[in-house]
């Protein structure tokens, strides 16, 4: 008697568990469709023929892999790649290098006005870039003659980037004081402490902030539109992609093929650096 | 704000200590110097210049001339773009931000419940967030193309209505919302992490009290993650105020006015329904040669963004706190 | 520490720069020697391979004639980019610019973005009013300041699918709009919720069917003698809006037409709906004839002036006129050399004729129009005739660029969609808005 009762209770919880499992996973599959289908349709259109791309067909009749080659060989496409890499690469190196000492000082030094300073960093981080664009454009274009290049976008990163400072500081706060103090007692100067002790410990945060910055630059459309639009030799992928549809007189298949080629590297990098990413996002919102 | 200032008067400090202190002040200054310069040149100066230009007539050629409040009057009273941009922003904050937070929380909850293949699902849900905005927007304009897009093709096959999406003023903002929900990855991760941080004991205690799933969510989960919800709402509001790339590219691609024959694209297609403040700044400052009016809109945007930031800083002291 | 020193140096430099900020443009400085060896930067908007090759051929001929001047050509420049670059000058900025849109002539001339060409023309003994087509001479100046010259022109007319006409038993292209409406309906074949073939795409977003292009057929004036917007008082505007709205309704309504539009190919691409036979008639510029010929279409293309309102049938043959404009950036330090290029491109008869033939545009000088070397293709000649029609017109230049046209078009779209029901009220709102915008654009 007692045995059977026990058994039925287990099977009851078991079936409740199974039901729960099914419900959760059915929901997850449904959600996946919402996230994956757009990618799928973009890809399927990218390999359609010119004639088919303007029809209501969902599945390609012939697989035109050559569309990717056509896009790749579009005059300018390689230049856009090079410019984007320059903007994102150099911008990221500069931003991380210049932000790290600032973040360290804000996290570990005691000085008057530190909180005010932190508030200013957060305010700058939240400042929409469009607010100051008019004087900034006049400054770079009229005074420094750098319109038509990406330098107005890259150079400011040599002077600290608010978001990078914020992110690094949030992480540096979590490093126990004992480590830095031990280094100091050993006679290390602050700069050496930062480079020898803090940087190795902060590697994940540095990687995360570098990735964020890299993608920010990679995705940026507003900046290149303002500063580089007048010189096709300085266009980036994001800006060039938009002009692709008009200037190169194409239809949806080639436009979608170009879209795939712009999305692909981001996704590849993500697969290699997934962990750093997720940690980074968490750091912006949760810790602190 | 925590008091950091020293209460010791300089006279009482022995010379040795004073030298040390000066050295440490110099050191602090050295570490902070990149940002001090960056802040002055790329933040403080242009802000002051924006205020200055907002009272000027300046077309980029002739020297600026003082026009008093004329630009302000024009923007608030006469500009055909300012109020539509502001109401669109309000709509997007109410609908898009709310839905994004709710959807992000839902997806975050779902991920924490998945037992099999959680890693795969997490990656799939996160990926769209990474798609470059221009690419993602062009993809969505194509997917939602009224005539031949896959979405309407499928809807028609299912016998459902087929809206005009980005080509209809009533549907353009919902279409942008759909695009924003697709890229939910950032919120999903934040919510996921905060959900995992909720102490297990609280759930167990609630379960002992006979609380059902909804009650557990309402009385345990929500209070624990409410700071994160607030963070998501406020940062979402600020992001909405500076919403630029997606509505502009969507309008350009959907209208068909893009590059080509010297036609000028005035943002907001269709019927100003996708107009946002940054687009107004671009249109006034870089298409209509009206620097002064552009700066007025910029200052409105600045004020609104800073009010939101202020709320965030007050409510989340964790943002500011430092070890002492 | 090195970085910090560098940073401080950079800061010092930027402060020095800031101190000198807010000083605007200098005056024009045409003191360079046009015979010295120099390199000019020339911007143009053409982007399709054939047109790019044609302008480059033209430039090469100039370089051969003036070996001391080299020209660096930048293609595919849109109006926005031009506006931006002219404001800032600098080493990347152009010396000579051309633009497809004439909308900004008013702005360029009043603001001094482009140099005044008057002195150059005087010195060279060129009278613009007799050298260029009268209409084109008019839209290249503003309030007596000539800061641009025409570089070929565009005339707008009607293209029609002759096979479709024959099939429907239509002998002649329509002369009046009521004939046109009937033909458009007759040529339209619906299929499901769309069309197998549409007679004509009348919506304002349908490529070239814009307010100003229709406006020329009706003789719209836009501004009164005092420079105030007068669309509510001008009966031509009301007639145009009503005719267009009526045609939209006859052909299936805005929503159905607009949805069809989104399934059509790009205006500049090979899938243009007129090329594919999806639309049987098209309001378009003379370049379409060459594009259609190059595309080797499987039907015969006909061309005629666009029809006029029934009460203006005497003026049949007129059309909208526009064209590419050519100017010298005021920031250029080589204005005399730049003038040599401008003079060659805009007034050398051989250059104008061969460029017009190559890109199938209407020549902009009277001498070139008479040249025997000019293309004799009848489709092309239709547009040359439209360009010479005395009633052909162009939208007026305004200090606020083309903003007044965009505003009017917005009201047009609202009206065709049915969002604005009261046409008179809509036009009054348009007048108020345009006047306010113009007032804001006036010098302070």
mmCIF file of N, CA, C and O in Angstrom, chain B residues 30 33 37 41 45 57 59-61 63-64 67 70-71 74 78 80 145-148 152 162-164 167 254-255 261-262 264 266 269-272 282 285-291 293, chain C residues 4 7-8 11 14 18 21-25 80 83-84 86-87 100-101 107 111 113 205 207 255 258-259 261-263 268 403 406 410 413 417 419 433 436-437 439-444:
data_model
loop_
_atom_site.group_PDB
_atom_site.id
_atom_site.type_symbol
_atom_site.label_atom_id
_atom_site.label_comp_id
_atom_site.label_asym_id
_atom_site.label_seq_id
_atom_site.Cartn_x
_atom_site.Cartn_y
_atom_site.Cartn_z
ATOM 1 N N UNK B 30 47.559 62.865 -13.448
ATOM 2 C CA UNK B 30 48.178 62.167 -14.582
ATOM 3 C C UNK B 30 47.295 61.052 -15.095
ATOM 4 O O UNK B 30 47.063 60.934 -16.303
ATOM 5 N N UNK B 33 44.267 62.450 -16.846
ATOM 6 C CA UNK B 33 44.453 63.465 -17.881
ATOM 7 C C UNK B 33 43.792 63.137 -19.224
ATOM 8 O O UNK B 33 43.211 64.033 -19.839
ATOM 9 N N UNK B 37 41.057 65.956 -20.711
ATOM 10 C CA UNK B 37 41.146 66.597 -22.026
ATOM 11 C C UNK B 37 39.940 66.201 -22.875
ATOM 12 O O UNK B 37 39.270 67.046 -23.464
ATOM 13 N N UNK B 41 37.329 68.926 -24.436
ATOM 14 C CA UNK B 41 37.304 69.206 -25.877
ATOM 15 C C UNK B 41 36.086 68.587 -26.547
ATOM 16 O O UNK B 41 35.501 69.187 -27.440
ATOM 17 N N UNK B 45 33.214 71.805 -24.341
ATOM 18 C CA UNK B 45 33.283 72.849 -25.364
ATOM 19 C C UNK B 45 32.108 72.766 -26.353
ATOM 20 O O UNK B 45 31.415 73.760 -26.563
ATOM 21 N N UNK B 57 22.200 83.032 -36.087
ATOM 22 C CA UNK B 57 21.871 82.625 -37.445
ATOM 23 C C UNK B 57 23.209 82.276 -38.083
ATOM 24 O O UNK B 57 24.103 83.114 -38.177
ATOM 25 N N UNK B 59 24.732 79.882 -41.364
ATOM 26 C CA UNK B 59 24.470 78.927 -42.434
ATOM 27 C C UNK B 59 25.749 78.222 -42.884
ATOM 28 O O UNK B 59 25.744 77.488 -43.853
ATOM 29 N N UNK B 60 26.843 78.466 -42.192
ATOM 30 C CA UNK B 60 28.094 77.809 -42.556
ATOM 31 C C UNK B 60 28.966 78.660 -43.458
ATOM 32 O O UNK B 60 30.127 78.335 -43.666
ATOM 33 N N UNK B 61 28.406 79.727 -43.994
ATOM 34 C CA UNK B 61 29.200 80.566 -44.902
ATOM 35 C C UNK B 61 29.504 81.917 -44.258
ATOM 36 O O UNK B 61 30.634 82.208 -43.916
ATOM 37 N N UNK B 63 29.522 84.865 -41.414
ATOM 38 C CA UNK B 63 29.780 84.792 -39.981
ATOM 39 C C UNK B 63 28.456 84.726 -39.227
ATOM 40 O O UNK B 63 27.452 85.271 -39.681
ATOM 41 N N UNK B 64 28.461 84.062 -38.056
ATOM 42 C CA UNK B 64 27.217 83.957 -37.287
ATOM 43 C C UNK B 64 26.733 85.328 -36.843
ATOM 44 O O UNK B 64 27.550 86.180 -36.495
ATOM 45 N N UNK B 67 20.560 86.351 -33.279
ATOM 46 C CA UNK B 67 19.148 86.510 -33.613
ATOM 47 C C UNK B 67 18.253 86.294 -32.395
ATOM 48 O O UNK B 67 17.049 86.126 -32.534
ATOM 49 N N UNK B 70 14.951 83.758 -31.899
ATOM 50 C CA UNK B 70 14.246 83.412 -33.125
ATOM 51 C C UNK B 70 14.288 81.917 -33.427
ATOM 52 O O UNK B 70 13.271 81.316 -33.789
ATOM 53 N N UNK B 71 15.454 81.300 -33.271
ATOM 54 C CA UNK B 71 15.551 79.870 -33.557
ATOM 55 C C UNK B 71 14.668 79.056 -32.624
ATOM 56 O O UNK B 71 14.065 78.059 -33.023
ATOM 57 N N UNK B 74 11.153 79.432 -33.705
ATOM 58 C CA UNK B 74 10.911 78.667 -34.929
ATOM 59 C C UNK B 74 10.726 77.183 -34.614
ATOM 60 O O UNK B 74 9.790 76.549 -35.084
ATOM 61 N N UNK B 78 7.015 76.917 -35.220
ATOM 62 C CA UNK B 78 6.814 76.877 -36.669
ATOM 63 C C UNK B 78 7.404 75.669 -37.369
ATOM 64 O O UNK B 78 7.027 75.358 -38.493
ATOM 65 N N UNK B 80 7.951 72.276 -38.942
ATOM 66 C CA UNK B 80 7.015 71.180 -39.208
ATOM 67 C C UNK B 80 7.512 69.836 -38.662
ATOM 68 O O UNK B 80 6.786 68.859 -38.711
ATOM 69 N N UNK B 145 8.430 44.049 -46.777
ATOM 70 C CA UNK B 145 8.013 44.725 -48.006
ATOM 71 C C UNK B 145 6.555 44.362 -48.317
ATOM 72 O O UNK B 145 6.216 43.193 -48.404
ATOM 73 N N UNK B 146 5.691 45.385 -48.461
ATOM 74 C CA UNK B 146 4.265 45.081 -48.614
ATOM 75 C C UNK B 146 3.968 44.207 -49.837
ATOM 76 O O UNK B 146 3.107 43.327 -49.780
ATOM 77 N N UNK B 147 4.657 44.459 -50.930
ATOM 78 C CA UNK B 147 4.321 43.767 -52.163
ATOM 79 C C UNK B 147 4.847 42.352 -52.244
ATOM 80 O O UNK B 147 4.106 41.411 -52.527
ATOM 81 N N UNK B 148 6.154 42.185 -51.997
ATOM 82 C CA UNK B 148 6.767 40.886 -52.254
ATOM 83 C C UNK B 148 7.503 40.303 -51.059
ATOM 84 O O UNK B 148 8.146 39.270 -51.178
ATOM 85 N N UNK B 152 4.547 39.167 -45.638
ATOM 86 C CA UNK B 152 3.208 39.270 -46.193
ATOM 87 C C UNK B 152 2.838 38.058 -47.045
ATOM 88 O O UNK B 152 1.672 37.673 -47.110
ATOM 89 N N UNK B 162 -2.610 41.653 -44.477
ATOM 90 C CA UNK B 162 -1.240 41.989 -44.845
ATOM 91 C C UNK B 162 -1.043 43.501 -44.786
ATOM 92 O O UNK B 162 -1.383 44.214 -45.717
ATOM 93 N N UNK B 163 -0.490 43.994 -43.669
ATOM 94 C CA UNK B 163 -0.284 45.441 -43.539
ATOM 95 C C UNK B 163 0.804 45.948 -44.498
ATOM 96 O O UNK B 163 1.547 45.147 -45.063
ATOM 97 N N UNK B 164 0.885 47.273 -44.628
ATOM 98 C CA UNK B 164 1.918 47.858 -45.467
ATOM 99 C C UNK B 164 3.192 48.193 -44.693
ATOM 100 O O UNK B 164 4.089 48.842 -45.213
ATOM 101 N N UNK B 167 5.709 51.117 -45.049
ATOM 102 C CA UNK B 167 5.160 52.060 -46.017
ATOM 103 C C UNK B 167 3.852 52.685 -45.565
ATOM 104 O O UNK B 167 3.216 53.396 -46.323
ATOM 105 N N UNK B 254 12.518 52.203 -47.618
ATOM 106 C CA UNK B 254 11.106 51.944 -47.927
ATOM 107 C C UNK B 254 10.554 52.955 -48.922
ATOM 108 O O UNK B 254 9.742 52.619 -49.773
ATOM 109 N N UNK B 255 11.010 54.210 -48.851
ATOM 110 C CA UNK B 255 10.464 55.224 -49.758
ATOM 111 C C UNK B 255 11.041 55.065 -51.154
ATOM 112 O O UNK B 255 10.452 55.522 -52.117
ATOM 113 N N UNK B 261 19.537 60.201 -58.048
ATOM 114 C CA UNK B 261 19.491 61.382 -58.897
ATOM 115 C C UNK B 261 19.471 62.717 -58.186
ATOM 116 O O UNK B 261 18.779 63.608 -58.613
ATOM 117 N N UNK B 262 20.157 62.862 -57.097
ATOM 118 C CA UNK B 262 20.173 64.165 -56.465
ATOM 119 C C UNK B 262 18.888 64.506 -55.747
ATOM 120 O O UNK B 262 18.711 65.606 -55.274
ATOM 121 N N UNK B 264 16.654 64.784 -52.673
ATOM 122 C CA UNK B 264 17.017 64.879 -51.279
ATOM 123 C C UNK B 264 15.998 64.137 -50.448
ATOM 124 O O UNK B 264 14.807 64.310 -50.631
ATOM 125 N N UNK B 266 14.061 63.716 -47.202
ATOM 126 C CA UNK B 266 13.717 64.358 -45.942
ATOM 127 C C UNK B 266 13.233 63.271 -45.008
ATOM 128 O O UNK B 266 12.287 62.554 -45.317
ATOM 129 N N UNK B 269 9.816 59.380 -43.494
ATOM 130 C CA UNK B 269 8.898 58.627 -44.340
ATOM 131 C C UNK B 269 8.329 57.430 -43.604
ATOM 132 O O UNK B 269 9.089 56.729 -42.939
ATOM 133 N N UNK B 270 7.074 57.077 -43.725
ATOM 134 C CA UNK B 270 6.024 57.848 -44.383
ATOM 135 C C UNK B 270 5.354 58.858 -43.452
ATOM 136 O O UNK B 270 5.165 58.574 -42.269
ATOM 137 N N UNK B 271 5.017 60.016 -44.003
ATOM 138 C CA UNK B 271 4.266 61.065 -43.291
ATOM 139 C C UNK B 271 4.874 61.445 -41.951
ATOM 140 O O UNK B 271 4.164 61.578 -40.964
ATOM 141 N N UNK B 272 6.165 61.582 -41.891
ATOM 142 C CA UNK B 272 6.855 61.999 -40.651
ATOM 143 C C UNK B 272 6.669 60.989 -39.509
ATOM 144 O O UNK B 272 6.951 61.292 -38.359
ATOM 145 N N UNK B 282 19.838 66.449 -37.845
ATOM 146 C CA UNK B 282 20.573 66.237 -39.098
ATOM 147 C C UNK B 282 19.930 67.032 -40.236
ATOM 148 O O UNK B 282 20.629 67.704 -41.008
ATOM 149 N N UNK B 285 20.505 70.862 -39.537
ATOM 150 C CA UNK B 285 21.906 71.276 -39.502
ATOM 151 C C UNK B 285 22.676 70.933 -40.756
ATOM 152 O O UNK B 285 23.546 71.681 -41.178
ATOM 153 N N UNK B 286 22.368 69.792 -41.369
ATOM 154 C CA UNK B 286 23.207 69.315 -42.457
ATOM 155 C C UNK B 286 22.495 69.253 -43.801
ATOM 156 O O UNK B 286 23.103 68.951 -44.804
ATOM 157 N N UNK B 287 21.174 69.480 -43.827
ATOM 158 C CA UNK B 287 20.479 69.516 -45.105
ATOM 159 C C UNK B 287 19.909 70.894 -45.387
ATOM 160 O O UNK B 287 19.881 71.340 -46.511
ATOM 161 N N UNK B 288 19.422 71.577 -44.334
ATOM 162 C CA UNK B 288 18.787 72.875 -44.543
ATOM 163 C C UNK B 288 19.685 74.041 -44.173
ATOM 164 O O UNK B 288 19.228 75.180 -44.160
ATOM 165 N N UNK B 289 20.932 73.796 -43.795
ATOM 166 C CA UNK B 289 21.887 74.868 -43.489
ATOM 167 C C UNK B 289 21.454 75.692 -42.281
ATOM 168 O O UNK B 289 21.872 76.816 -42.127
ATOM 169 N N UNK B 290 20.572 75.186 -41.433
ATOM 170 C CA UNK B 290 20.066 75.980 -40.326
ATOM 171 C C UNK B 290 20.693 75.519 -39.009
ATOM 172 O O UNK B 290 20.076 74.838 -38.206
ATOM 173 N N UNK B 291 21.946 75.920 -38.822
ATOM 174 C CA UNK B 291 22.702 75.507 -37.647
ATOM 175 C C UNK B 291 22.001 75.880 -36.347
ATOM 176 O O UNK B 291 21.942 75.095 -35.416
ATOM 177 N N UNK B 293 18.766 76.449 -35.516
ATOM 178 C CA UNK B 293 17.599 75.647 -35.152
ATOM 179 C C UNK B 293 18.031 74.217 -34.793
ATOM 180 O O UNK B 293 17.471 73.602 -33.882
ATOM 181 N N UNK C 4 50.806 60.888 -21.985
ATOM 182 C CA UNK C 4 50.252 62.070 -21.343
ATOM 183 C C UNK C 4 50.840 63.340 -21.931
ATOM 184 O O UNK C 4 50.146 64.318 -22.134
ATOM 185 N N UNK C 7 49.287 63.942 -25.014
ATOM 186 C CA UNK C 7 47.923 64.400 -24.807
ATOM 187 C C UNK C 7 47.913 65.881 -24.489
ATOM 188 O O UNK C 7 47.076 66.634 -24.982
ATOM 189 N N UNK C 8 48.870 66.305 -23.654
ATOM 190 C CA UNK C 8 48.902 67.712 -23.279
ATOM 191 C C UNK C 8 49.227 68.566 -24.498
ATOM 192 O O UNK C 8 48.612 69.612 -24.729
ATOM 193 N N UNK C 11 46.219 68.819 -26.469
ATOM 194 C CA UNK C 11 45.249 69.700 -25.831
ATOM 195 C C UNK C 11 45.601 71.153 -26.112
ATOM 196 O O UNK C 11 44.747 71.956 -26.466
ATOM 197 N N UNK C 14 44.649 71.958 -29.523
ATOM 198 C CA UNK C 14 43.207 72.102 -29.756
ATOM 199 C C UNK C 14 42.677 73.374 -29.129
ATOM 200 O O UNK C 14 41.754 73.990 -29.652
ATOM 201 N N UNK C 18 40.564 76.154 -30.915
ATOM 202 C CA UNK C 18 39.255 76.591 -30.430
ATOM 203 C C UNK C 18 39.186 78.099 -30.346
ATOM 204 O O UNK C 18 38.172 78.709 -30.640
ATOM 205 N N UNK C 21 38.077 79.494 -33.339
ATOM 206 C CA UNK C 21 36.856 78.937 -33.909
ATOM 207 C C UNK C 21 35.853 80.034 -34.220
ATOM 208 O O UNK C 21 36.005 81.170 -33.789
ATOM 209 N N UNK C 22 34.824 79.668 -34.953
ATOM 210 C CA UNK C 22 33.716 80.563 -35.235
ATOM 211 C C UNK C 22 34.069 81.700 -36.168
ATOM 212 O O UNK C 22 33.334 82.670 -36.268
ATOM 213 N N UNK C 23 35.190 81.673 -36.826
ATOM 214 C CA UNK C 23 35.416 82.663 -37.858
ATOM 215 C C UNK C 23 35.090 82.009 -39.185
ATOM 216 O O UNK C 23 35.557 80.919 -39.479
ATOM 217 N N UNK C 24 34.286 82.658 -39.949
ATOM 218 C CA UNK C 24 33.730 82.010 -41.139
ATOM 219 C C UNK C 24 34.608 82.128 -42.354
ATOM 220 O O UNK C 24 35.824 82.270 -42.287
ATOM 221 N N UNK C 25 33.919 82.133 -43.504
ATOM 222 C CA UNK C 25 34.606 82.048 -44.782
ATOM 223 C C UNK C 25 35.346 83.334 -45.123
ATOM 224 O O UNK C 25 35.033 84.410 -44.650
ATOM 225 N N UNK C 80 23.187 66.194 -50.617
ATOM 226 C CA UNK C 80 23.544 66.367 -49.209
ATOM 227 C C UNK C 80 25.038 66.529 -49.025
ATOM 228 O O UNK C 80 25.511 67.364 -48.265
ATOM 229 N N UNK C 83 26.255 69.922 -50.278
ATOM 230 C CA UNK C 83 25.935 70.983 -49.321
ATOM 231 C C UNK C 83 26.960 71.029 -48.213
ATOM 232 O O UNK C 83 27.467 72.075 -47.836
ATOM 233 N N UNK C 84 27.233 69.840 -47.678
ATOM 234 C CA UNK C 84 28.116 69.750 -46.532
ATOM 235 C C UNK C 84 29.521 70.210 -46.890
ATOM 236 O O UNK C 84 30.138 70.970 -46.158
ATOM 237 N N UNK C 86 30.558 72.130 -49.363
ATOM 238 C CA UNK C 86 30.677 73.538 -49.739
ATOM 239 C C UNK C 86 30.736 74.439 -48.512
ATOM 240 O O UNK C 86 31.313 75.515 -48.536
ATOM 241 N N UNK C 87 30.131 73.975 -47.435
ATOM 242 C CA UNK C 87 30.141 74.783 -46.228
ATOM 243 C C UNK C 87 31.510 74.795 -45.577
ATOM 244 O O UNK C 87 31.865 75.741 -44.893
ATOM 245 N N UNK C 100 22.817 67.626 -59.828
ATOM 246 C CA UNK C 100 21.634 67.319 -60.634
ATOM 247 C C UNK C 100 20.458 68.189 -60.233
ATOM 248 O O UNK C 100 19.539 68.381 -60.986
ATOM 249 N N UNK C 101 20.470 68.618 -58.979
ATOM 250 C CA UNK C 101 19.310 69.349 -58.524
ATOM 251 C C UNK C 101 19.575 70.843 -58.603
ATOM 252 O O UNK C 101 20.631 71.320 -58.219
ATOM 253 N N UNK C 107 20.099 79.029 -52.596
ATOM 254 C CA UNK C 107 20.912 78.963 -51.397
ATOM 255 C C UNK C 107 22.388 79.193 -51.701
ATOM 256 O O UNK C 107 23.078 79.906 -50.999
ATOM 257 N N UNK C 111 24.151 82.571 -50.264
ATOM 258 C CA UNK C 111 25.073 82.316 -49.158
ATOM 259 C C UNK C 111 26.520 82.477 -49.586
ATOM 260 O O UNK C 111 27.414 82.496 -48.755
ATOM 261 N N UNK C 113 28.180 80.276 -51.289
ATOM 262 C CA UNK C 113 28.850 78.984 -51.312
ATOM 263 C C UNK C 113 29.577 78.797 -52.641
ATOM 264 O O UNK C 113 30.666 78.250 -52.701
ATOM 265 N N UNK C 205 5.189 59.379 -55.141
ATOM 266 C CA UNK C 205 6.414 58.642 -54.852
ATOM 267 C C UNK C 205 6.834 57.770 -56.039
ATOM 268 O O UNK C 205 7.826 57.067 -55.974
ATOM 269 N N UNK C 207 8.647 57.426 -58.670
ATOM 270 C CA UNK C 207 9.812 57.897 -59.434
ATOM 271 C C UNK C 207 9.721 59.383 -59.783
ATOM 272 O O UNK C 207 9.819 60.211 -58.907
ATOM 273 N N UNK C 255 -3.662 53.000 -51.861
ATOM 274 C CA UNK C 255 -3.063 51.880 -51.145
ATOM 275 C C UNK C 255 -2.660 50.775 -52.112
ATOM 276 O O UNK C 255 -1.556 50.223 -52.047
ATOM 277 N N UNK C 258 0.324 52.005 -54.208
ATOM 278 C CA UNK C 258 1.578 52.110 -53.476
ATOM 279 C C UNK C 258 2.148 50.716 -53.179
ATOM 280 O O UNK C 258 3.354 50.510 -53.194
ATOM 281 N N UNK C 259 1.257 49.789 -52.932
ATOM 282 C CA UNK C 259 1.721 48.428 -52.680
ATOM 283 C C UNK C 259 2.347 47.841 -53.945
ATOM 284 O O UNK C 259 3.373 47.165 -53.893
ATOM 285 N N UNK C 261 3.790 49.612 -56.160
ATOM 286 C CA UNK C 261 5.059 50.316 -56.312
ATOM 287 C C UNK C 261 6.187 49.618 -55.555
ATOM 288 O O UNK C 261 7.316 49.514 -56.053
ATOM 289 N N UNK C 262 5.880 49.135 -54.333
ATOM 290 C CA UNK C 262 6.941 48.515 -53.546
ATOM 291 C C UNK C 262 7.383 47.176 -54.118
ATOM 292 O O UNK C 262 8.377 46.615 -53.674
ATOM 293 N N UNK C 263 6.647 46.665 -55.088
ATOM 294 C CA UNK C 263 7.087 45.401 -55.687
ATOM 295 C C UNK C 263 7.828 45.654 -56.995
ATOM 296 O O UNK C 263 8.243 44.718 -57.666
ATOM 297 N N UNK C 268 16.767 53.337 -61.280
ATOM 298 C CA UNK C 268 17.997 53.393 -62.071
ATOM 299 C C UNK C 268 18.507 52.011 -62.441
ATOM 300 O O UNK C 268 19.570 51.874 -63.009
ATOM 301 N N UNK C 403 12.997 73.292 -50.267
ATOM 302 C CA UNK C 403 12.138 72.955 -49.125
ATOM 303 C C UNK C 403 10.666 73.193 -49.444
ATOM 304 O O UNK C 403 9.809 72.415 -49.049
ATOM 305 N N UNK C 406 9.281 70.250 -51.276
ATOM 306 C CA UNK C 406 9.109 69.073 -50.415
ATOM 307 C C UNK C 406 7.890 69.237 -49.523
ATOM 308 O O UNK C 406 7.146 68.288 -49.285
ATOM 309 N N UNK C 410 4.582 66.961 -49.565
ATOM 310 C CA UNK C 410 4.034 66.308 -48.365
ATOM 311 C C UNK C 410 2.517 66.467 -48.312
ATOM 312 O O UNK C 410 1.799 65.525 -47.981
ATOM 313 N N UNK C 413 0.963 64.244 -50.925
ATOM 314 C CA UNK C 413 0.885 62.848 -50.483
ATOM 315 C C UNK C 413 -0.274 62.674 -49.508
ATOM 316 O O UNK C 413 -1.052 61.717 -49.602
ATOM 317 N N UNK C 417 -3.500 60.275 -50.302
ATOM 318 C CA UNK C 417 -3.801 59.188 -49.370
ATOM 319 C C UNK C 417 -5.176 59.343 -48.746
ATOM 320 O O UNK C 417 -5.690 58.413 -48.135
ATOM 321 N N UNK C 419 -5.609 61.509 -46.305
ATOM 322 C CA UNK C 419 -5.405 61.942 -44.924
ATOM 323 C C UNK C 419 -5.820 63.412 -44.777
ATOM 324 O O UNK C 419 -6.321 63.819 -43.742
ATOM 325 N N UNK C 433 3.237 77.318 -43.825
ATOM 326 C CA UNK C 433 4.470 76.630 -43.475
ATOM 327 C C UNK C 433 5.639 77.107 -44.335
ATOM 328 O O UNK C 433 6.732 77.381 -43.833
ATOM 329 N N UNK C 436 6.795 80.526 -43.282
ATOM 330 C CA UNK C 436 7.540 80.484 -42.011
ATOM 331 C C UNK C 436 8.952 79.948 -42.238
ATOM 332 O O UNK C 436 9.924 80.469 -41.709
ATOM 333 N N UNK C 437 9.050 78.884 -43.037
ATOM 334 C CA UNK C 437 10.374 78.297 -43.297
ATOM 335 C C UNK C 437 11.267 79.289 -44.033
ATOM 336 O O UNK C 437 12.456 79.393 -43.743
ATOM 337 N N UNK C 439 11.041 82.527 -43.944
ATOM 338 C CA UNK C 439 11.408 83.598 -43.024
ATOM 339 C C UNK C 439 12.587 83.172 -42.156
ATOM 340 O O UNK C 439 13.539 83.911 -41.948
ATOM 341 N N UNK C 440 12.527 81.928 -41.680
ATOM 342 C CA UNK C 440 13.614 81.411 -40.846
ATOM 343 C C UNK C 440 14.915 81.313 -41.658
ATOM 344 O O UNK C 440 16.006 81.467 -41.116
ATOM 345 N N UNK C 441 14.798 81.087 -42.964
ATOM 346 C CA UNK C 441 15.994 80.921 -43.788
ATOM 347 C C UNK C 441 16.603 82.258 -44.210
ATOM 348 O O UNK C 441 17.735 82.297 -44.657
ATOM 349 N N UNK C 442 15.825 83.341 -44.069
ATOM 350 C CA UNK C 442 16.381 84.655 -44.439
ATOM 351 C C UNK C 442 17.542 84.998 -43.528
ATOM 352 O O UNK C 442 17.613 84.553 -42.405
ATOM 353 N N UNK C 443 18.389 85.847 -44.031
ATOM 354 C CA UNK C 443 19.500 86.311 -43.198
ATOM 355 C C UNK C 443 18.937 87.013 -41.968
ATOM 356 O O UNK C 443 17.905 87.674 -42.034
ATOM 357 N N UNK C 444 19.598 86.890 -40.834
ATOM 358 C CA UNK C 444 19.070 87.346 -39.551
ATOM 359 C C UNK C 444 19.149 88.851 -39.368
ATOM 360 O O UNK C 444 19.853 89.562 -40.003
#
